[in-house]
PDB file of C-alpha atoms in Angstrom:
ATOM      1  CA  UNK A   1      -1.497 -32.254 -21.018  1.00 42.00           C
ATOM      2  CA  UNK A   2      -5.194 -30.616 -20.062  1.00 42.00           C
ATOM      3  CA  UNK A   3      -5.721 -30.410 -16.077  1.00 44.00           C
ATOM      4  CA  UNK A   4      -9.017 -31.601 -15.108  1.00 43.00           C
ATOM      5  CA  UNK A   5     -11.450 -29.166 -13.513  1.00 48.00           C
ATOM      6  CA  UNK A   6     -11.692 -32.055 -10.185  1.00 43.00           C
ATOM      7  CA  UNK A   7      -7.884 -31.797  -9.960  1.00 51.00           C
ATOM      8  CA  UNK A   8      -7.060 -30.665  -6.331  1.00 54.00           C
ATOM      9  CA  UNK A   9      -5.289 -26.969  -6.656  1.00 61.00           C
ATOM     10  CA  UNK A  10      -2.957 -28.420  -4.295  1.00 57.00           C
ATOM     11  CA  UNK A  11      -1.744 -30.903  -7.121  1.00 70.00           C
ATOM     12  CA  UNK A  12      -1.297 -27.776  -9.218  1.00 80.00           C
ATOM     13  CA  UNK A  13       2.094 -26.120  -9.990  1.00 91.00           C
ATOM     14  CA  UNK A  14       3.194 -24.196  -6.896  1.00 93.00           C
ATOM     15  CA  UNK A  15       2.416 -20.693  -6.796  1.00 97.00           C
ATOM     16  CA  UNK A  16       5.057 -18.319  -7.039  1.00 96.00           C
ATOM     17  CA  UNK A  17       4.267 -14.532  -5.077  1.00 97.00           C
ATOM     18  CA  UNK A  18       7.088 -12.088  -6.633  1.00 96.00           C
ATOM     19  CA  UNK A  19       7.291  -8.165  -6.409  1.00 96.00           C
ATOM     20  CA  UNK A  20       9.311  -6.109  -9.793  1.00 96.00           C
ATOM     21  CA  UNK A  21       9.298  -2.324  -9.199  1.00 94.00           C
ATOM     22  CA  UNK A  22       6.383  -3.034  -6.433  1.00 96.00           C
ATOM     23  CA  UNK A  23       4.210  -4.823  -9.032  1.00 98.00           C
ATOM     24  CA  UNK A  24       2.704  -7.977  -7.600  1.00 98.00           C
ATOM     25  CA  UNK A  25       3.208 -10.636  -9.678  1.00 98.00           C
ATOM     26  CA  UNK A  26       1.983 -14.194  -9.758  1.00 98.00           C
ATOM     27  CA  UNK A  27       3.538 -17.473 -11.580  1.00 98.00           C
ATOM     28  CA  UNK A  28       3.378 -20.982 -12.145  1.00 97.00           C
ATOM     29  CA  UNK A  29       5.982 -22.885 -13.803  1.00 94.00           C
ATOM     30  CA  UNK A  30       5.661 -26.239 -14.871  1.00 93.00           C
ATOM     31  CA  UNK A  31       7.368 -29.408 -12.987  1.00 88.00           C
ATOM     32  CA  UNK A  32       8.544 -30.999 -16.057  1.00 84.00           C
ATOM     33  CA  UNK A  33       9.702 -29.683 -19.146  1.00 83.00           C
ATOM     34  CA  UNK A  34       9.467 -26.002 -19.450  1.00 86.00           C
ATOM     35  CA  UNK A  35       8.643 -24.303 -22.981  1.00 92.00           C
ATOM     36  CA  UNK A  36      10.514 -21.590 -24.652  1.00 94.00           C
ATOM     37  CA  UNK A  37       8.113 -18.618 -24.612  1.00 97.00           C
ATOM     38  CA  UNK A  38       6.595 -17.535 -20.875  1.00 97.00           C
ATOM     39  CA  UNK A  39       2.558 -16.237 -20.880  1.00 98.00           C
ATOM     40  CA  UNK A  40       1.936 -13.047 -19.996  1.00 98.00           C
ATOM     41  CA  UNK A  41      -1.492 -12.386 -18.387  1.00 99.00           C
ATOM     42  CA  UNK A  42      -3.019  -8.974 -17.553  1.00 98.00           C
ATOM     43  CA  UNK A  43      -6.455  -8.170 -16.234  1.00 98.00           C
ATOM     44  CA  UNK A  44      -8.810  -6.122 -16.653  1.00 98.00           C
ATOM     45  CA  UNK A  45     -10.802  -2.778 -14.722  1.00 97.00           C
ATOM     46  CA  UNK A  46     -11.680  -3.521 -11.400  1.00 96.00           C
ATOM     47  CA  UNK A  47      -9.311  -6.479 -11.084  1.00 97.00           C
ATOM     48  CA  UNK A  48      -6.025  -8.245 -10.455  1.00 98.00           C
ATOM     49  CA  UNK A  49      -3.725 -10.905 -11.089  1.00 98.00           C
ATOM     50  CA  UNK A  50      -5.816 -12.982  -8.974  1.00 98.00           C
ATOM     51  CA  UNK A  51      -8.442 -13.331 -12.269  1.00 98.00           C
ATOM     52  CA  UNK A  52      -5.663 -15.383 -13.654  1.00 98.00           C
ATOM     53  CA  UNK A  53      -4.708 -18.244 -10.807  1.00 98.00           C
ATOM     54  CA  UNK A  54      -8.229 -19.337 -10.501  1.00 97.00           C
ATOM     55  CA  UNK A  55      -8.164 -21.605 -13.081  1.00 98.00           C
ATOM     56  CA  UNK A  56      -5.912 -20.705 -16.297  1.00 98.00           C
ATOM     57  CA  UNK A  57      -2.814 -20.325 -14.298  1.00 98.00           C
ATOM     58  CA  UNK A  58      -2.576 -23.779 -13.362  1.00 97.00           C
ATOM     59  CA  UNK A  59      -4.202 -25.078 -16.300  1.00 97.00           C
ATOM     60  CA  UNK A  60      -1.428 -23.474 -18.827  1.00 97.00           C
ATOM     61  CA  UNK A  61       1.265 -24.359 -16.331  1.00 97.00           C
ATOM     62  CA  UNK A  62       0.442 -28.244 -16.377  1.00 95.00           C
ATOM     63  CA  UNK A  63       0.395 -27.914 -19.957  1.00 94.00           C
ATOM     64  CA  UNK A  64       4.225 -27.126 -20.147  1.00 95.00           C
ATOM     65  CA  UNK A  65       4.409 -23.165 -19.896  1.00 96.00           C
ATOM     66  CA  UNK A  66       5.882 -20.689 -17.868  1.00 97.00           C
ATOM     67  CA  UNK A  67       2.770 -18.686 -16.468  1.00 98.00           C
ATOM     68  CA  UNK A  68       2.846 -14.735 -15.073  1.00 98.00           C
ATOM     69  CA  UNK A  69       0.141 -12.911 -13.975  1.00 98.00           C
ATOM     70  CA  UNK A  70       0.497  -9.160 -13.389  1.00 98.00           C
ATOM     71  CA  UNK A  71      -1.687  -6.691 -10.880  1.00 98.00           C
ATOM     72  CA  UNK A  72      -0.818  -3.067 -12.471  1.00 98.00           C
ATOM     73  CA  UNK A  73      -0.403  -0.534 -10.061  1.00 97.00           C
ATOM     74  CA  UNK A  74      -3.090   0.085  -7.635  1.00 96.00           C
ATOM     75  CA  UNK A  75      -4.483  -3.016  -8.267  1.00 97.00           C
ATOM     76  CA  UNK A  76      -4.244  -6.509  -5.673  1.00 96.00           C
ATOM     77  CA  UNK A  77      -1.041  -5.961  -4.069  1.00 96.00           C
ATOM     78  CA  UNK A  78       0.856  -3.773  -6.125  1.00 97.00           C
ATOM     79  CA  UNK A  79       1.796  -0.019  -5.232  1.00 94.00           C
ATOM     80  CA  UNK A  80      -0.529   2.573  -5.048  1.00 89.00           C
ATOM     81  CA  UNK A  81       1.459   5.734  -4.941  1.00 74.00           C
ATOM     82  CA  UNK A  82      -0.978   8.969  -5.156  1.00 73.00           C
ATOM     83  CA  UNK A  83      -4.398   6.878  -5.362  1.00 84.00           C
ATOM     84  CA  UNK A  84      -5.577   4.789  -7.837  1.00 92.00           C
ATOM     85  CA  UNK A  85      -7.776   7.544 -10.024  1.00 89.00           C
ATOM     86  CA  UNK A  86      -4.697   9.288 -11.128  1.00 90.00           C
ATOM     87  CA  UNK A  87      -3.320   6.323 -13.404  1.00 96.00           C
ATOM     88  CA  UNK A  88      -3.755   6.434 -16.753  1.00 97.00           C
ATOM     89  CA  UNK A  89      -3.531   3.837 -19.646  1.00 98.00           C
ATOM     90  CA  UNK A  90      -0.127   4.752 -20.096  1.00 97.00           C
ATOM     91  CA  UNK A  91       0.743   4.179 -16.270  1.00 97.00           C
ATOM     92  CA  UNK A  92      -0.626   0.536 -17.114  1.00 98.00           C
ATOM     93  CA  UNK A  93       1.289   0.299 -20.501  1.00 98.00           C
ATOM     94  CA  UNK A  94       4.786   1.222 -18.160  1.00 98.00           C
ATOM     95  CA  UNK A  95       3.992  -1.575 -16.028  1.00 98.00           C
ATOM     96  CA  UNK A  96       2.990  -4.348 -18.262  1.00 98.00           C
ATOM     97  CA  UNK A  97       6.482  -3.031 -20.492  1.00 98.00           C
ATOM     98  CA  UNK A  98       8.552  -3.328 -16.805  1.00 97.00           C
ATOM     99  CA  UNK A  99       7.127  -6.834 -16.514  1.00 98.00           C
ATOM    100  CA  UNK A 100       7.910  -8.160 -19.923  1.00 98.00           C
ATOM    101  CA  UNK A 101      11.604  -6.858 -19.736  1.00 97.00           C
ATOM    102  CA  UNK A 102      12.083  -8.947 -16.807  1.00 96.00           C
ATOM    103  CA  UNK A 103      11.823 -12.295 -18.475  1.00 96.00           C
ATOM    104  CA  UNK A 104      14.505 -13.600 -20.847  1.00 94.00           C
ATOM    105  CA  UNK A 105      12.524 -14.648 -23.926  1.00 96.00           C
ATOM    106  CA  UNK A 106       9.805 -12.099 -24.750  1.00 97.00           C
ATOM    107  CA  UNK A 107       6.354 -13.189 -23.612  1.00 98.00           C
ATOM    108  CA  UNK A 108       2.325 -14.052 -25.315  1.00 98.00           C
ATOM    109  CA  UNK A 109       0.519 -11.115 -23.884  1.00 98.00           C
ATOM    110  CA  UNK A 110      -3.075 -12.312 -23.173  1.00 99.00           C
ATOM    111  CA  UNK A 111      -5.342  -9.364 -22.001  1.00 98.00           C
ATOM    112  CA  UNK A 112      -8.722  -9.134 -20.604  1.00 98.00           C
ATOM    113  CA  UNK A 113     -10.990  -6.352 -21.154  1.00 98.00           C
ATOM    114  CA  UNK A 114      -8.996  -3.010 -20.155  1.00 98.00           C
ATOM    115  CA  UNK A 115      -6.046  -5.783 -20.122  1.00 98.00           C
ATOM    116  CA  UNK A 116      -6.498  -5.724 -24.086  1.00 98.00           C
ATOM    117  CA  UNK A 117      -6.457  -2.445 -24.044  1.00 98.00           C
ATOM    118  CA  UNK A 118      -3.647  -2.310 -22.669  1.00 98.00           C
ATOM    119  CA  UNK A 119      -1.855  -4.556 -24.578  1.00 98.00           C
ATOM    120  CA  UNK A 120      -2.962  -2.674 -28.192  1.00 98.00           C
ATOM    121  CA  UNK A 121      -1.035   0.496 -26.372  1.00 98.00           C
ATOM    122  CA  UNK A 122       1.664  -1.378 -25.576  1.00 98.00           C
ATOM    123  CA  UNK A 123       2.379  -2.855 -29.068  1.00 98.00           C
ATOM    124  CA  UNK A 124       2.328   0.832 -30.538  1.00 97.00           C
ATOM    125  CA  UNK A 125       6.074   1.427 -29.266  1.00 95.00           C
ATOM    126  CA  UNK A 126       7.246  -2.895 -28.087  1.00 97.00           C
ATOM    127  CA  UNK A 127       6.802  -5.875 -29.670  1.00 97.00           C
ATOM    128  CA  UNK A 128       5.436  -9.525 -28.501  1.00 98.00           C
ATOM    129  CA  UNK A 129       5.596 -12.747 -30.536  1.00 98.00           C
ATOM    130  CA  UNK A 130       1.889 -13.044 -30.158  1.00 98.00           C
ATOM    131  CA  UNK A 131      -1.353 -11.422 -28.706  1.00 98.00           C
ATOM    132  CA  UNK A 132      -4.460 -12.892 -26.891  1.00 98.00           C
ATOM    133  CA  UNK A 133      -7.391 -10.357 -26.571  1.00 98.00           C
ATOM    134  CA  UNK A 134     -10.427 -11.691 -24.460  1.00 99.00           C
ATOM    135  CA  UNK A 135     -13.786  -9.493 -24.226  1.00 98.00           C
ATOM    136  CA  UNK A 136     -11.213  -6.328 -24.890  1.00 98.00           C
ATOM    137  CA  UNK A 137     -11.981  -2.828 -25.059  1.00 98.00           C
ATOM    138  CA  UNK A 138     -12.031  -2.579 -28.894  1.00 98.00           C
ATOM    139  CA  UNK A 139      -9.076   0.058 -30.460  1.00 97.00           C
ATOM    140  CA  UNK A 140     -12.327   2.806 -31.175  1.00 97.00           C
ATOM    141  CA  UNK A 141     -12.711   3.064 -27.257  1.00 97.00           C
ATOM    142  CA  UNK A 142     -15.416   2.331 -24.860  1.00 97.00           C
ATOM    143  CA  UNK A 143     -17.846   4.362 -26.240  1.00 94.00           C
ATOM    144  CA  UNK A 144     -19.894   2.043 -28.693  1.00 92.00           C
ATOM    145  CA  UNK A 145     -20.225  -0.643 -25.604  1.00 95.00           C
ATOM    146  CA  UNK A 146     -21.301   1.510 -23.110  1.00 93.00           C
ATOM    147  CA  UNK A 147     -24.200   3.390 -26.000  1.00 93.00           C
ATOM    148  CA  UNK A 148     -25.051  -0.352 -25.860  1.00 94.00           C
ATOM    149  CA  UNK A 149     -25.298  -1.052 -22.143  1.00 93.00           C
ATOM    150  CA  UNK A 150     -27.038   2.241 -21.954  1.00 93.00           C
ATOM    151  CA  UNK A 151     -29.698   0.613 -23.829  1.00 94.00           C
ATOM    152  CA  UNK A 152     -30.083  -2.523 -23.039  1.00 94.00           C
ATOM    153  CA  UNK A 153     -28.820  -2.593 -19.496  1.00 95.00           C
ATOM    154  CA  UNK A 154     -28.956   1.058 -17.838  1.00 94.00           C
ATOM    155  CA  UNK A 155     -29.280   0.084 -14.428  1.00 94.00           C
ATOM    156  CA  UNK A 156     -25.853  -1.913 -14.855  1.00 93.00           C
ATOM    157  CA  UNK A 157     -24.432   1.276 -16.452  1.00 93.00           C
ATOM    158  CA  UNK A 158     -25.132   3.297 -13.631  1.00 93.00           C
ATOM    159  CA  UNK A 159     -24.076   0.757 -10.770  1.00 91.00           C
ATOM    160  CA  UNK A 160     -20.695   0.748 -12.627  1.00 92.00           C
ATOM    161  CA  UNK A 161     -20.408   4.181 -12.771  1.00 88.00           C
ATOM    162  CA  UNK A 162     -21.200   4.142  -8.917  1.00 85.00           C
ATOM    163  CA  UNK A 163     -18.280   1.997  -8.181  1.00 86.00           C
ATOM    164  CA  UNK A 164     -15.644   4.378  -9.762  1.00 83.00           C
ATOM    165  CA  UNK A 165     -17.047   6.784  -7.391  1.00 77.00           C
ATOM    166  CA  UNK A 166     -15.907   4.186  -4.988  1.00 77.00           C
ATOM    167  CA  UNK A 167     -19.546   2.378  -3.853  1.00 81.00           C
ATOM    168  CA  UNK A 168     -19.130  -1.768  -3.339  1.00 86.00           C
ATOM    169  CA  UNK A 169     -20.893  -3.128  -6.140  1.00 88.00           C
ATOM    170  CA  UNK A 170     -24.025  -5.269  -5.757  1.00 93.00           C
ATOM    171  CA  UNK A 171     -23.642  -9.449  -6.009  1.00 96.00           C
ATOM    172  CA  UNK A 172     -26.731  -9.126  -8.434  1.00 95.00           C
ATOM    173  CA  UNK A 173     -24.566  -6.494 -10.855  1.00 94.00           C
ATOM    174  CA  UNK A 174     -21.557  -8.229 -10.284  1.00 96.00           C
ATOM    175  CA  UNK A 175     -23.119 -11.107 -11.592  1.00 97.00           C
ATOM    176  CA  UNK A 176     -24.542  -9.738 -14.311  1.00 96.00           C
ATOM    177  CA  UNK A 177     -21.459  -7.982 -15.762  1.00 97.00           C
ATOM    178  CA  UNK A 178     -19.075 -10.977 -15.066  1.00 97.00           C
ATOM    179  CA  UNK A 179     -21.163 -14.187 -15.779  1.00 98.00           C
ATOM    180  CA  UNK A 180     -23.848 -16.069 -18.052  1.00 98.00           C
ATOM    181  CA  UNK A 181     -23.687 -19.372 -16.413  1.00 98.00           C
ATOM    182  CA  UNK A 182     -24.040 -20.570 -13.133  1.00 97.00           C
ATOM    183  CA  UNK A 183     -22.049 -19.515 -10.048  1.00 97.00           C
ATOM    184  CA  UNK A 184     -21.821 -20.710  -6.635  1.00 97.00           C
ATOM    185  CA  UNK A 185     -23.191 -17.820  -3.992  1.00 97.00           C
ATOM    186  CA  UNK A 186     -20.042 -18.506  -2.097  1.00 97.00           C
ATOM    187  CA  UNK A 187     -17.826 -17.672  -5.199  1.00 97.00           C
ATOM    188  CA  UNK A 188     -19.612 -14.817  -6.015  1.00 97.00           C
ATOM    189  CA  UNK A 189     -19.319 -13.562  -2.526  1.00 97.00           C
ATOM    190  CA  UNK A 190     -15.482 -14.286  -2.538  1.00 97.00           C
ATOM    191  CA  UNK A 191     -15.165 -12.370  -6.099  1.00 97.00           C
ATOM    192  CA  UNK A 192     -17.216  -9.590  -4.598  1.00 96.00           C
ATOM    193  CA  UNK A 193     -14.684  -9.129  -1.969  1.00 95.00           C
ATOM    194  CA  UNK A 194     -12.058  -9.346  -4.491  1.00 96.00           C
ATOM    195  CA  UNK A 195     -12.787  -6.837  -7.202  1.00 95.00           C
ATOM    196  CA  UNK A 196     -12.067  -3.070  -6.539  1.00 93.00           C
ATOM    197  CA  UNK A 197     -11.962   0.601  -7.478  1.00 92.00           C
ATOM    198  CA  UNK A 198     -10.841   1.314 -10.949  1.00 95.00           C
ATOM    199  CA  UNK A 199      -9.056   4.601 -12.110  1.00 96.00           C
ATOM    200  CA  UNK A 200     -11.811   7.298 -13.237  1.00 94.00           C
ATOM    201  CA  UNK A 201      -8.865   8.348 -15.538  1.00 96.00           C
ATOM    202  CA  UNK A 202      -8.098   5.072 -17.399  1.00 97.00           C
ATOM    203  CA  UNK A 203     -11.874   4.847 -18.343  1.00 96.00           C
ATOM    204  CA  UNK A 204     -11.526   8.651 -19.944  1.00 96.00           C
ATOM    205  CA  UNK A 205      -8.342   7.097 -21.711  1.00 97.00           C
ATOM    206  CA  UNK A 206     -10.244   4.391 -22.513  1.00 98.00           C
ATOM    207  CA  UNK A 207     -13.647   6.439 -23.948  1.00 96.00           C
ATOM    208  CA  UNK A 208     -11.388   8.943 -26.161  1.00 93.00           C
ATOM    209  CA  UNK A 209      -8.226  10.610 -24.724  1.00 94.00           C
ATOM    210  CA  UNK A 210      -5.622   7.663 -25.397  1.00 96.00           C
ATOM    211  CA  UNK A 211      -6.862   5.545 -27.996  1.00 97.00           C
ATOM    212  CA  UNK A 212      -4.488   2.733 -29.805  1.00 96.00           C
ATOM    213  CA  UNK A 213      -2.568   4.390 -32.916  1.00 95.00           C
ATOM    214  CA  UNK A 214      -3.475   1.209 -34.794  1.00 95.00           C
ATOM    215  CA  UNK A 215      -1.257   3.079 -37.835  1.00 93.00           C
ATOM    216  CA  UNK A 216       1.967   2.743 -35.539  1.00 90.00           C
ATOM    217  CA  UNK A 217       1.460  -0.447 -34.105  1.00 95.00           C
ATOM    218  CA  UNK A 218       3.568  -3.564 -34.250  1.00 94.00           C
ATOM    219  CA  UNK A 219       1.034  -6.613 -35.024  1.00 96.00           C
ATOM    220  CA  UNK A 220       2.274  -9.692 -33.850  1.00 97.00           C
ATOM    221  CA  UNK A 221      -0.399 -12.639 -34.622  1.00 97.00           C
ATOM    222  CA  UNK A 222      -3.405 -11.563 -32.784  1.00 98.00           C
ATOM    223  CA  UNK A 223      -6.429 -14.467 -31.488  1.00 98.00           C
ATOM    224  CA  UNK A 224      -9.153 -12.335 -30.890  1.00 98.00           C
ATOM    225  CA  UNK A 225     -11.987 -13.927 -28.553  1.00 98.00           C
ATOM    226  CA  UNK A 226     -15.405 -12.822 -26.902  1.00 98.00           C
ATOM    227  CA  UNK A 227     -18.472 -14.125 -25.172  1.00 98.00           C
ATOM    228  CA  UNK A 228     -22.120 -14.644 -26.545  1.00 98.00           C
ATOM    229  CA  UNK A 229     -23.707 -13.051 -23.495  1.00 98.00           C
ATOM    230  CA  UNK A 230     -20.988 -10.538 -22.807  1.00 98.00           C
ATOM    231  CA  UNK A 231     -22.418  -7.252 -21.026  1.00 97.00           C
ATOM    232  CA  UNK A 232     -20.163  -5.262 -20.902  1.00 97.00           C
ATOM    233  CA  UNK A 233     -18.167  -5.327 -24.251  1.00 98.00           C
ATOM    234  CA  UNK A 234     -20.337  -7.288 -26.145  1.00 98.00           C
ATOM    235  CA  UNK A 235     -19.972  -9.950 -29.213  1.00 98.00           C
ATOM    236  CA  UNK A 236     -20.674  -7.105 -32.207  1.00 97.00           C
ATOM    237  CA  UNK A 237     -17.638  -5.193 -30.429  1.00 98.00           C
ATOM    238  CA  UNK A 238     -15.481  -7.657 -30.436  1.00 98.00           C
ATOM    239  CA  UNK A 239     -16.021  -8.248 -33.938  1.00 98.00           C
ATOM    240  CA  UNK A 240     -14.962  -4.602 -34.527  1.00 97.00           C
ATOM    241  CA  UNK A 241     -11.852  -5.232 -32.798  1.00 98.00           C
ATOM    242  CA  UNK A 242     -11.274  -7.791 -35.136  1.00 98.00           C
ATOM    243  CA  UNK A 243     -12.568  -6.283 -38.606  1.00 98.00           C
ATOM    244  CA  UNK A 244      -9.958  -3.542 -37.421  1.00 97.00           C
ATOM    245  CA  UNK A 245      -7.426  -5.915 -37.430  1.00 97.00           C
ATOM    246  CA  UNK A 246      -8.408  -7.758 -40.728  1.00 97.00           C
ATOM    247  CA  UNK A 247      -8.470 -11.098 -38.375  1.00 97.00           C
ATOM    248  CA  UNK A 248     -11.127 -13.496 -37.768  1.00 97.00           C
ATOM    249  CA  UNK A 249     -12.635 -13.525 -34.055  1.00 98.00           C
ATOM    250  CA  UNK A 250     -14.026 -16.581 -31.959  1.00 98.00           C
ATOM    251  CA  UNK A 251     -16.959 -16.211 -29.221  1.00 98.00           C
ATOM    252  CA  UNK A 252     -17.686 -18.266 -27.185  1.00 98.00           C
ATOM    253  CA  UNK A 253     -21.213 -19.692 -26.720  1.00 98.00           C
ATOM    254  CA  UNK A 254     -23.218 -19.204 -23.809  1.00 98.00           C
ATOM    255  CA  UNK A 255     -20.692 -17.717 -21.760  1.00 98.00           C
ATOM    256  CA  UNK A 256     -19.709 -14.082 -20.193  1.00 98.00           C
ATOM    257  CA  UNK A 257     -17.304 -11.461 -19.878  1.00 98.00           C
ATOM    258  CA  UNK A 258     -15.337 -13.264 -17.110  1.00 98.00           C
ATOM    259  CA  UNK A 259     -14.025 -15.945 -19.571  1.00 98.00           C
ATOM    260  CA  UNK A 260     -11.313 -17.343 -16.982  1.00 98.00           C
ATOM    261  CA  UNK A 261     -13.948 -17.496 -14.366  1.00 98.00           C
ATOM    262  CA  UNK A 262     -16.643 -19.142 -16.096  1.00 98.00           C
ATOM    263  CA  UNK A 263     -18.267 -22.289 -15.402  1.00 98.00           C
ATOM    264  CA  UNK A 264     -16.784 -23.530 -19.000  1.00 98.00           C
ATOM    265  CA  UNK A 265     -13.295 -21.513 -18.968  1.00 98.00           C
ATOM    266  CA  UNK A 266     -11.744 -24.745 -20.050  1.00 98.00           C
ATOM    267  CA  UNK A 267     -12.830 -24.862 -23.464  1.00 98.00           C
ATOM    268  CA  UNK A 268     -11.414 -21.119 -23.587  1.00 98.00           C
ATOM    269  CA  UNK A 269      -8.060 -22.202 -22.391  1.00 98.00           C
ATOM    270  CA  UNK A 270      -8.054 -25.019 -24.477  1.00 98.00           C
ATOM    271  CA  UNK A 271      -8.919 -22.752 -27.726  1.00 98.00           C
ATOM    272  CA  UNK A 272      -6.010 -20.427 -26.532  1.00 98.00           C
ATOM    273  CA  UNK A 273      -3.581 -23.734 -26.025  1.00 97.00           C
ATOM    274  CA  UNK A 274      -4.503 -24.965 -29.753  1.00 97.00           C
ATOM    275  CA  UNK A 275      -3.736 -21.752 -31.220  1.00 98.00           C
ATOM    276  CA  UNK A 276      -0.219 -21.026 -29.659  1.00 97.00           C
ATOM    277  CA  UNK A 277       0.583 -24.868 -30.429  1.00 96.00           C
ATOM    278  CA  UNK A 278      -0.384 -24.185 -33.992  1.00 96.00           C
ATOM    279  CA  UNK A 279       1.651 -20.948 -34.264  1.00 95.00           C
ATOM    280  CA  UNK A 280       4.686 -23.269 -33.041  1.00 92.00           C
ATOM    281  CA  UNK A 281       4.977 -21.095 -29.855  1.00 85.00           C
ATOM    282  CA  UNK A 282       7.498 -23.423 -28.075  1.00 76.00           C
TER     283      UNK A 282
END
């Protein structure tokens, strides 16, 4: 079932690009028998659907899933009316709802970082068969993670704030923020061209103004994942999310914030697939 890391991308299921109401969707479908329940991936801040197609979309498609990743408005090749700084977390929730409604069967939601926060907000008004929160902003917001970064990595926090104001992030800061494992200079340079600005309004929403109302949330089975060396959402913050929802969490040793881009990404993919299988997600 598992796609080897050495399998040429040309042999992976075909990448399909489409637009739904101006939102970029990247999709891959298995060549053989297709599982009934699709997977919908939601990227984090400063990113786009592309982060999932590096490894996860081909891998899960080969495991028999119909897989899809959206770029939230203002990200990737999605529309950008009015400029990204005006977009709220609720705008991103509306994007997710628009795409989720397009499937015949409700998708499993897999959100990373800000995307995990968007998934939590989505569940205030909508349902999903299951949800995976990867290095997610917790329901209490960004405050705890920001304070931790201020104490442990103040220069990184400063550079991220400059990026919010339109500055390019340095390769060193990108590596520190996203990766704990070895990454080639060529890949790091390529990723630096793909990462982008984020909405300042959305950051404020995640800090204080639009926190999830957990008492009203529809709670599907949750899988809560973190990384031992995450510079942005430390492992203790991931445990806070798990405790809030009465769940356990899994922290991947030796890995950083970008679980889907790290050298050992396949360990994370395998873990998610095994969890979905144990749930009976078909």
